[in-house]
Coordinates of C-alpha atoms in Angstrom, one line a residue:
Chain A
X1367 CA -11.6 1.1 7.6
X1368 CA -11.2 -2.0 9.7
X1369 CA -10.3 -2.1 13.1
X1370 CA -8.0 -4.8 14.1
X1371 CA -8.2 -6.0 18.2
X1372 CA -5.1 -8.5 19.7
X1373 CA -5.1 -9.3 23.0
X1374 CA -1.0 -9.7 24.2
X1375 CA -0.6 -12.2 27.0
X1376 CA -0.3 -9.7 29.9
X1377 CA -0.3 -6.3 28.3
X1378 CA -2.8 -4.2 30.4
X1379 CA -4.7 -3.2 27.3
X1380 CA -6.0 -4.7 24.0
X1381 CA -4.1 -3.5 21.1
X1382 CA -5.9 -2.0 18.4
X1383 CA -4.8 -1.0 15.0
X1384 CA -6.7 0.7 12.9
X1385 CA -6.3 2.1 9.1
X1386 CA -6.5 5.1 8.5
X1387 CA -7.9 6.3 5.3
X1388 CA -7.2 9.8 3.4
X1389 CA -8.9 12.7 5.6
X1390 CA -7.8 16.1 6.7
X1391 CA -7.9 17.8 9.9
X1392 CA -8.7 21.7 9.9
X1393 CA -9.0 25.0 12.1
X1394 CA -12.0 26.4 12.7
X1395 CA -11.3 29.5 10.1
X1396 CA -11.0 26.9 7.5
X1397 CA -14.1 25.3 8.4
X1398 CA -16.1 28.7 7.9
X1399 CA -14.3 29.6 5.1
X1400 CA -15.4 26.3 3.3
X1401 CA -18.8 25.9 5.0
X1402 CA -20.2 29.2 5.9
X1403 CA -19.6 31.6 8.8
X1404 CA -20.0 29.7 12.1
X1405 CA -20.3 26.5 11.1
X1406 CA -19.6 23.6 13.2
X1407 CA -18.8 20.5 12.2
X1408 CA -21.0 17.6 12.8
X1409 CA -19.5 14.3 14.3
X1410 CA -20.9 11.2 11.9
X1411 CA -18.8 8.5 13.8
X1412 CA -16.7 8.6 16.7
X1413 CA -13.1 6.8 16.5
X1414 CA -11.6 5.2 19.1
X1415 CA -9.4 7.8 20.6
X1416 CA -11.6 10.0 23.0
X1417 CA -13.3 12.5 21.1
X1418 CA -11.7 12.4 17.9
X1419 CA -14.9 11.6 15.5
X1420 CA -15.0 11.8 11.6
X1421 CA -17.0 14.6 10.5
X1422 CA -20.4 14.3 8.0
X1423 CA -18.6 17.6 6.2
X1424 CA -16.5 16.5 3.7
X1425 CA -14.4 19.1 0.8
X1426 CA -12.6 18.8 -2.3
X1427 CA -8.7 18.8 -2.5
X1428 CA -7.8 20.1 -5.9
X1429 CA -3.9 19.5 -7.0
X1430 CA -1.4 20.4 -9.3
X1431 CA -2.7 20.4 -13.1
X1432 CA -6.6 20.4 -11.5
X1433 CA -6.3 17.1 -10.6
X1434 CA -8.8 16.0 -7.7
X1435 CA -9.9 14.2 -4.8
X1436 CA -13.1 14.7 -3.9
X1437 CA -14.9 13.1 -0.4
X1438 CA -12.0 14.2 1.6
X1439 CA -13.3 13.0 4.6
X1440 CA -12.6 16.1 7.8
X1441 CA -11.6 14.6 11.4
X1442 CA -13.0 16.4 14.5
X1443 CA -12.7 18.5 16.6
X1444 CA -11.0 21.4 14.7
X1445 CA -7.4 21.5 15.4
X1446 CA -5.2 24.8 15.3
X1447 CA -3.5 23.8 11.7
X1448 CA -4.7 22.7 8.7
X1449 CA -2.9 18.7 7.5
X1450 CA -4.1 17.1 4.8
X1451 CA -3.4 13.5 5.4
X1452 CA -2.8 11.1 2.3
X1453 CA -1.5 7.9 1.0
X1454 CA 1.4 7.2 -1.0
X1455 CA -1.0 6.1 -3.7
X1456 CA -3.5 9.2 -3.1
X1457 CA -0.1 11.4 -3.9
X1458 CA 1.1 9.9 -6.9
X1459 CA -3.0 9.6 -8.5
X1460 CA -2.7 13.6 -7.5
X1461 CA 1.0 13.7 -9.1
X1462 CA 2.3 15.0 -5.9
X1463 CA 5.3 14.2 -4.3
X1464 CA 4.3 13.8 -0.4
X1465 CA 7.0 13.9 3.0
X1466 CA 6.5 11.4 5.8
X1467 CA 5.9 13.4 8.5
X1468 CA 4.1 13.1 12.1
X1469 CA 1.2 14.4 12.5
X1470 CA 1.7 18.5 13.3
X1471 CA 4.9 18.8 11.5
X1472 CA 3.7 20.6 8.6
X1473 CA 6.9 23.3 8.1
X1474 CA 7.8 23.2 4.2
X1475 CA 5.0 20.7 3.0
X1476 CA 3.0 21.2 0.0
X1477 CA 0.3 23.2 0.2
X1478 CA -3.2 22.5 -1.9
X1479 CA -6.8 24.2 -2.4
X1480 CA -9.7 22.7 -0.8
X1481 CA -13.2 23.1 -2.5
X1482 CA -16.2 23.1 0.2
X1483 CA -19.8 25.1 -0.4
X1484 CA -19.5 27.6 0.7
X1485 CA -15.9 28.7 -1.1
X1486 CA -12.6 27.8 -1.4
X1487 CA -9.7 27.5 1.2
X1488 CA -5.9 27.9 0.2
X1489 CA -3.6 25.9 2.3
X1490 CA -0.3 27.1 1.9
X1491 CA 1.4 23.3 3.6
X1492 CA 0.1 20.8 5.2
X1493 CA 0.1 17.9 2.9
X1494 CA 1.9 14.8 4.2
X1495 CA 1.9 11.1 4.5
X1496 CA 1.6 10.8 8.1
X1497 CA 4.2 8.3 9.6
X1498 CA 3.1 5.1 10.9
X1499 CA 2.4 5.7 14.5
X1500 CA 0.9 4.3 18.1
X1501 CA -0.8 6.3 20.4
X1502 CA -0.7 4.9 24.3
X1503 CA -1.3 5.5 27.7
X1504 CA 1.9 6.0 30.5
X1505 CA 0.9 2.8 31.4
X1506 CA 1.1 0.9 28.5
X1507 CA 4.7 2.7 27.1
X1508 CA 5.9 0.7 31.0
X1509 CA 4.7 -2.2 29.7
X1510 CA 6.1 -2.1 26.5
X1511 CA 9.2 -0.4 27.5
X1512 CA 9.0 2.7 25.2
X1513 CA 8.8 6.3 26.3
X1514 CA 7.1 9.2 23.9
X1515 CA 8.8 9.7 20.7
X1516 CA 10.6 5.9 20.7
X1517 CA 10.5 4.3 17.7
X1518 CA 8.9 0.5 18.3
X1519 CA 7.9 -2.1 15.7
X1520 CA 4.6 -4.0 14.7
X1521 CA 4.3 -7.1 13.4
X1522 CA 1.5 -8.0 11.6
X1523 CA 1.4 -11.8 10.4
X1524 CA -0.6 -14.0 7.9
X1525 CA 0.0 -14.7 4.5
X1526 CA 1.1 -11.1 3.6
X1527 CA 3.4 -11.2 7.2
X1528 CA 4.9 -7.5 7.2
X1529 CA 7.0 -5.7 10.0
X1530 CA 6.7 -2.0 10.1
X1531 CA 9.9 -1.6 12.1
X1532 CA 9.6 2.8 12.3
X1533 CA 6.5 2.7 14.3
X1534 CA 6.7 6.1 16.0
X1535 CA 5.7 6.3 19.9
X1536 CA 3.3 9.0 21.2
X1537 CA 2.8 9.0 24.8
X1538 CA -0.3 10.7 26.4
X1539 CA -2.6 9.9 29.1
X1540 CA -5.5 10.1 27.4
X1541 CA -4.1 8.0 24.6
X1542 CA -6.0 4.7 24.0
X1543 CA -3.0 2.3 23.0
X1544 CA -3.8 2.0 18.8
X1545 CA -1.7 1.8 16.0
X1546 CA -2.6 4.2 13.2
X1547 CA -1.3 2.7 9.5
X1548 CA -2.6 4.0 6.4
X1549 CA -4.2 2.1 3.5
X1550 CA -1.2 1.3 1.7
X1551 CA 0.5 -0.2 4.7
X1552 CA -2.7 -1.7 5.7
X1553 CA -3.3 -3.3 2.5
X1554 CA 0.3 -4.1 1.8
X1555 CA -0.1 -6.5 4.8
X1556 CA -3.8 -7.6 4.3
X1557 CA -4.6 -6.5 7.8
X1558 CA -8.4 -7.9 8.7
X1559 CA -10.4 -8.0 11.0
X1560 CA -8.8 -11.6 12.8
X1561 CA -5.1 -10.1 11.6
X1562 CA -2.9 -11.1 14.4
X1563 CA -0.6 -8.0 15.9
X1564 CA 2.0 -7.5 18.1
X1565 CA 4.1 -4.5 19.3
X1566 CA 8.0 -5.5 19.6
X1567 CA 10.6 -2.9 21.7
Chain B
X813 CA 7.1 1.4 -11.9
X814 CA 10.6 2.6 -10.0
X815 CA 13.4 0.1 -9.6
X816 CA 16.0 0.0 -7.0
X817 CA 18.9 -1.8 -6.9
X818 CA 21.5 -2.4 -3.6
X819 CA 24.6 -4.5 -3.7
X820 CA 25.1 -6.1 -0.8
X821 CA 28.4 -6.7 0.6
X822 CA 29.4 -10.1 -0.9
X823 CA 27.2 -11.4 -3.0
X824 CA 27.6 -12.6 -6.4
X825 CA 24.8 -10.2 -8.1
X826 CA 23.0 -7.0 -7.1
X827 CA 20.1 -7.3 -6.0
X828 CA 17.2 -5.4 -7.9
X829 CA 13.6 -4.3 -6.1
X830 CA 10.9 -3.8 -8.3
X831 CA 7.1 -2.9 -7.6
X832 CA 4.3 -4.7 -10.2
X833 CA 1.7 -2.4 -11.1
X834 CA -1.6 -3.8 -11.9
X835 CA -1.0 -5.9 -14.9
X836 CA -2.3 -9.6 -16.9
X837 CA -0.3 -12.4 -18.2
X838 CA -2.4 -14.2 -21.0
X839 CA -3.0 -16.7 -23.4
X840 CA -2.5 -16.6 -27.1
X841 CA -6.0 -17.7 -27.5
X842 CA -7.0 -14.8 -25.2
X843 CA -4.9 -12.3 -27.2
X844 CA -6.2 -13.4 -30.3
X845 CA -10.2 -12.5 -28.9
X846 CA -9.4 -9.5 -27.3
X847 CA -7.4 -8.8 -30.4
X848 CA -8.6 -10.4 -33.7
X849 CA -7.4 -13.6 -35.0
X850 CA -3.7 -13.7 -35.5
X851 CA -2.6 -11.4 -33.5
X852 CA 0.6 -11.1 -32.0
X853 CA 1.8 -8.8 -28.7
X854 CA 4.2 -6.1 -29.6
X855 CA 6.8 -5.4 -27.1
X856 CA 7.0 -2.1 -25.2
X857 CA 9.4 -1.9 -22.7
X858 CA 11.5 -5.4 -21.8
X859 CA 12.0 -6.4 -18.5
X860 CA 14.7 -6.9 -16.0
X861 CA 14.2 -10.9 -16.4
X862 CA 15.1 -12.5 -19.9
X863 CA 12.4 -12.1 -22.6
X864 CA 9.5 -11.1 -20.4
X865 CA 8.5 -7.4 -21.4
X866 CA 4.9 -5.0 -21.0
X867 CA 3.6 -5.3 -23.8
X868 CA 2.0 -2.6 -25.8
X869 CA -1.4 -3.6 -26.3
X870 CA -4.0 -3.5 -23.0
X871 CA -7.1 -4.2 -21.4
X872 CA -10.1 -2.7 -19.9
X873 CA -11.0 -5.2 -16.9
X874 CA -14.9 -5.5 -15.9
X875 CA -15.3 -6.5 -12.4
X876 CA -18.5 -6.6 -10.6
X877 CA -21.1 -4.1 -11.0
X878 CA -19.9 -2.7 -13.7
X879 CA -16.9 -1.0 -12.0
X880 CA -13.8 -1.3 -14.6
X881 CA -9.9 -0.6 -14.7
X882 CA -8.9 0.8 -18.3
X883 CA -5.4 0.2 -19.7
X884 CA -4.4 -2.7 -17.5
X885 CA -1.6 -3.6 -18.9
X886 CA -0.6 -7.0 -20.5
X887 CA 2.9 -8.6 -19.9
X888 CA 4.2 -11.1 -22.6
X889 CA 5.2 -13.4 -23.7
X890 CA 2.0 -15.5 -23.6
X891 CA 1.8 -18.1 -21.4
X892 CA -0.5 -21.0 -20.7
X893 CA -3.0 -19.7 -18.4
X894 CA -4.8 -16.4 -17.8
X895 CA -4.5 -14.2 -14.7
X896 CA -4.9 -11.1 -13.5
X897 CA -2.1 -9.1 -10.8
X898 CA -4.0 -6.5 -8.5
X899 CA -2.9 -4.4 -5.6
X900 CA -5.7 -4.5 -2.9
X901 CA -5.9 -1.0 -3.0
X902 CA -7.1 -1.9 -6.9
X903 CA -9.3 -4.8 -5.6
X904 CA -11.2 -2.8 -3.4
X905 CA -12.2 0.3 -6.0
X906 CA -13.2 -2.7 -8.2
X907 CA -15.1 -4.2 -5.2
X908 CA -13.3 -7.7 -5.2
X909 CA -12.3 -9.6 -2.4
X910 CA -8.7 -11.2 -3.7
X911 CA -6.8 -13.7 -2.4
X912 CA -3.0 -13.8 -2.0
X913 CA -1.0 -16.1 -4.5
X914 CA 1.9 -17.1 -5.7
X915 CA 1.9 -16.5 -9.9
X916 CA 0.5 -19.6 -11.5
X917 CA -2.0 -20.7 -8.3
X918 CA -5.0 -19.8 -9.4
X919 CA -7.3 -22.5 -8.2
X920 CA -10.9 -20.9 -6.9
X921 CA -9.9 -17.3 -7.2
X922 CA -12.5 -15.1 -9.0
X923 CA -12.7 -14.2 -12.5
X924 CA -13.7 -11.5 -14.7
X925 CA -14.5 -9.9 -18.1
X926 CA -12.1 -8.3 -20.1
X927 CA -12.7 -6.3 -23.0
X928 CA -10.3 -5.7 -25.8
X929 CA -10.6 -3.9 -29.4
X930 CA -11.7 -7.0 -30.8
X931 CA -13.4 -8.2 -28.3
X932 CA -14.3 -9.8 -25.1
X933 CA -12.7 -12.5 -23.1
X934 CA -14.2 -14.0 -20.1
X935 CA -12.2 -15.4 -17.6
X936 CA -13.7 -17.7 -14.7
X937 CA -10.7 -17.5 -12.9
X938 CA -7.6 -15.9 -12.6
X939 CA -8.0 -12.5 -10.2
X940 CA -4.9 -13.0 -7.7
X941 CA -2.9 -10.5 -5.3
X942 CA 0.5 -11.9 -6.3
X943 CA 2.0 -12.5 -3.2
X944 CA 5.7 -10.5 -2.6
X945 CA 8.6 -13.1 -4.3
X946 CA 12.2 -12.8 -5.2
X947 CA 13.8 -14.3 -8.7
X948 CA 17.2 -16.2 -8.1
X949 CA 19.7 -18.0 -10.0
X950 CA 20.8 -21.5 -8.1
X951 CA 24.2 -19.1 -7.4
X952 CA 22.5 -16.5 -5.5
X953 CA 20.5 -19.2 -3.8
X954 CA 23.4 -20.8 -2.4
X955 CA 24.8 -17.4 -1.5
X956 CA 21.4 -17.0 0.9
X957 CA 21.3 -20.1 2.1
X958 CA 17.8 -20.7 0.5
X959 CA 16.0 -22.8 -1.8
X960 CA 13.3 -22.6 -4.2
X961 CA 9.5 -22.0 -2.5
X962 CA 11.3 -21.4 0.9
X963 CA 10.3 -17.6 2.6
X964 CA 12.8 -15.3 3.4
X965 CA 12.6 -11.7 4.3
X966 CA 13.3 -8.3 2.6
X967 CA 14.4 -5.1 5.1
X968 CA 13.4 -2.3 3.4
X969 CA 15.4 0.6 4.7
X970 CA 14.5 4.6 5.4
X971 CA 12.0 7.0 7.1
X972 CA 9.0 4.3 6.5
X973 CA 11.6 1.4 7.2
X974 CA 9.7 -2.4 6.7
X975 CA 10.5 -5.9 6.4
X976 CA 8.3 -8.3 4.6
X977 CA 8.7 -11.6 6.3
X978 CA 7.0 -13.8 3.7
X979 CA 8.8 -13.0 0.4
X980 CA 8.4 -16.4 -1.1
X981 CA 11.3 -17.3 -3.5
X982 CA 11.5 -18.7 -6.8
X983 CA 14.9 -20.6 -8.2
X984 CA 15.8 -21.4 -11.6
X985 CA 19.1 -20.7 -13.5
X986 CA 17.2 -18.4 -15.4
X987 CA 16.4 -15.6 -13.3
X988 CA 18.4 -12.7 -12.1
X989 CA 18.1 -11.6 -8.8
X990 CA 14.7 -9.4 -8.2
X991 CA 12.2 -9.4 -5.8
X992 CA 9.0 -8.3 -6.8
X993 CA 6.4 -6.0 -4.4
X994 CA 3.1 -4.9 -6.0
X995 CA 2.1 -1.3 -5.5
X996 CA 0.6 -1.2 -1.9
X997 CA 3.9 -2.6 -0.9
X998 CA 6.3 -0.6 -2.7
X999 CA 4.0 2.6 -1.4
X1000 CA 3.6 1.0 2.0
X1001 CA 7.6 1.0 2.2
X1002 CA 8.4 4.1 0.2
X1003 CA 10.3 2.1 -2.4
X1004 CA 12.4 4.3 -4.3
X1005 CA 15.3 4.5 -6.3
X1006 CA 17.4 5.6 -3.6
X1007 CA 15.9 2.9 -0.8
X1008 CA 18.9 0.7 0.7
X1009 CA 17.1 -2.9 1.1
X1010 CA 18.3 -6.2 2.4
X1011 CA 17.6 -10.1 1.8
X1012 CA 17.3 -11.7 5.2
X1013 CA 17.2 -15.3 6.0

């Protein structure tokens, strides 16, 4: 999807907000279970945080009454839980009814199969609409003035001018400072490529 | 699509949320192409504004290369020009690029085929993302502190809390008071029948 880059006057670091399309994130059991003992997955493009990349592997979720969505893309490196990761309008093509949750927080979400070549993998949760988020650096939370698990807002202006005011604060220092929306928030504002962003306390 | 509907403290009339699914407005002439000579729309479901209902019959829109959406659905009555309401989310399956509008604008926007069971109707214009608006009676415009084709905003409250700063708003003593959100939006927000929203100046 597109990637989105403001510059705020003094902020130490370019904001970047990206959209997140549907994808899941699995464990390395799943992986072999769908693709064949041992398999690795195989990094195709690299996001922007370090060493996350979207996988070339892709599976099949199936739903309730065989409903599907196939081309599910997976996110590397293999995590230790399995999250399925769609949008609002994913859910309801699916006829599921999805939490918001942060990413990890899985305990009593649905559950799906997932289809791959080599076989089938049952995941018992892990089916959410991840909450809008930003990941960031210690330094840029002093900036801002928001420690790890704040809630902030972004404001995204232009025609479509929408402010996501539960924008959830993870703090790490690794974290690259990016906001992660999915593609009905990002379409719901019309975020491009020249949108302009800010982060507000 | 859901509706929602939060009272706020003093005002003269309850406000009412409702999200747009994909939908056409058309012309009699269009209707009567699409679906033999004569013909007439039979109403479905009626709307929360006076005499505007879905209609029963629909469409199967072509857009480029082939790709379609079945059963888009026509609102009546008919009206004097054609157009066509898409999320993005619908734009981009199709393979559009759409620009925002308010209903009625439809100067230089792209067109398309539609096919009926008559028919086909071509339309060189028309394809808009209607951009978010609210319906208001002169009394609930005073109660605001707006007037018609000023913005305003609308807080939308809850776990995926968002404002939409640019909800464009429409006055005549006709309408009841309703803000309209297409899909993405009322997804984006996680619009539903419980969501506590707010007009904002």
């Amino acid at each position: 999807m597109g990637i989105s880059v403001t510059q705020k006057g003094e902020a130490p670091n370019p904001l970047v907000v990206n959209v997140s399309a549907r994808h899941c994130h699995l464990t390395q059991e799943a992986v072999e279970q769908l693709f064949g003992l041992g398999h690795q997955l195989t990094p195709m493009k690299w996001l922007y945080q370090e060493g996350q990349y979207a996988a070339e592997e892709s599976v099949t979720l199936i739903g309730p009454r065989s409903r599907i969505i196939s081309n599910l893309r997976i996110l590397g490196p293999c995590r230790d839980i399995n999250q399925v990761e769609l949008a609002y309008t994913d859910a309801r093509a699916l006829g599921f009814d999805l939490p918001v949750r942060q990413s990890g927080n899985i305990e009593g979400t649905p559950g799906c199969m997932l289809m791959g070549p080599n076989g089938y993998f049952k995941m018992d949760d892990g089916l959410i609409r991840a909450a809008i988020h930003v990941h960031m650096s210690p330094e840029d939370a002093a900036y801002y003035g928001v420690k790890d698990k704040d809630f902030m807002k972004l404001k995204v202006y232009g025609d479509c001018g929408t402010t996501f005011d539960r924008l959830f604060v993870r703090v790490k220092p690794e974290f690259k400072l990016e906001v992660h929306l999915d593609t009905d928030e990002g379409n719901a504002c019309g975020l491009g490529p020249d949108s302009h962003c800010e982060l507000i306390k």
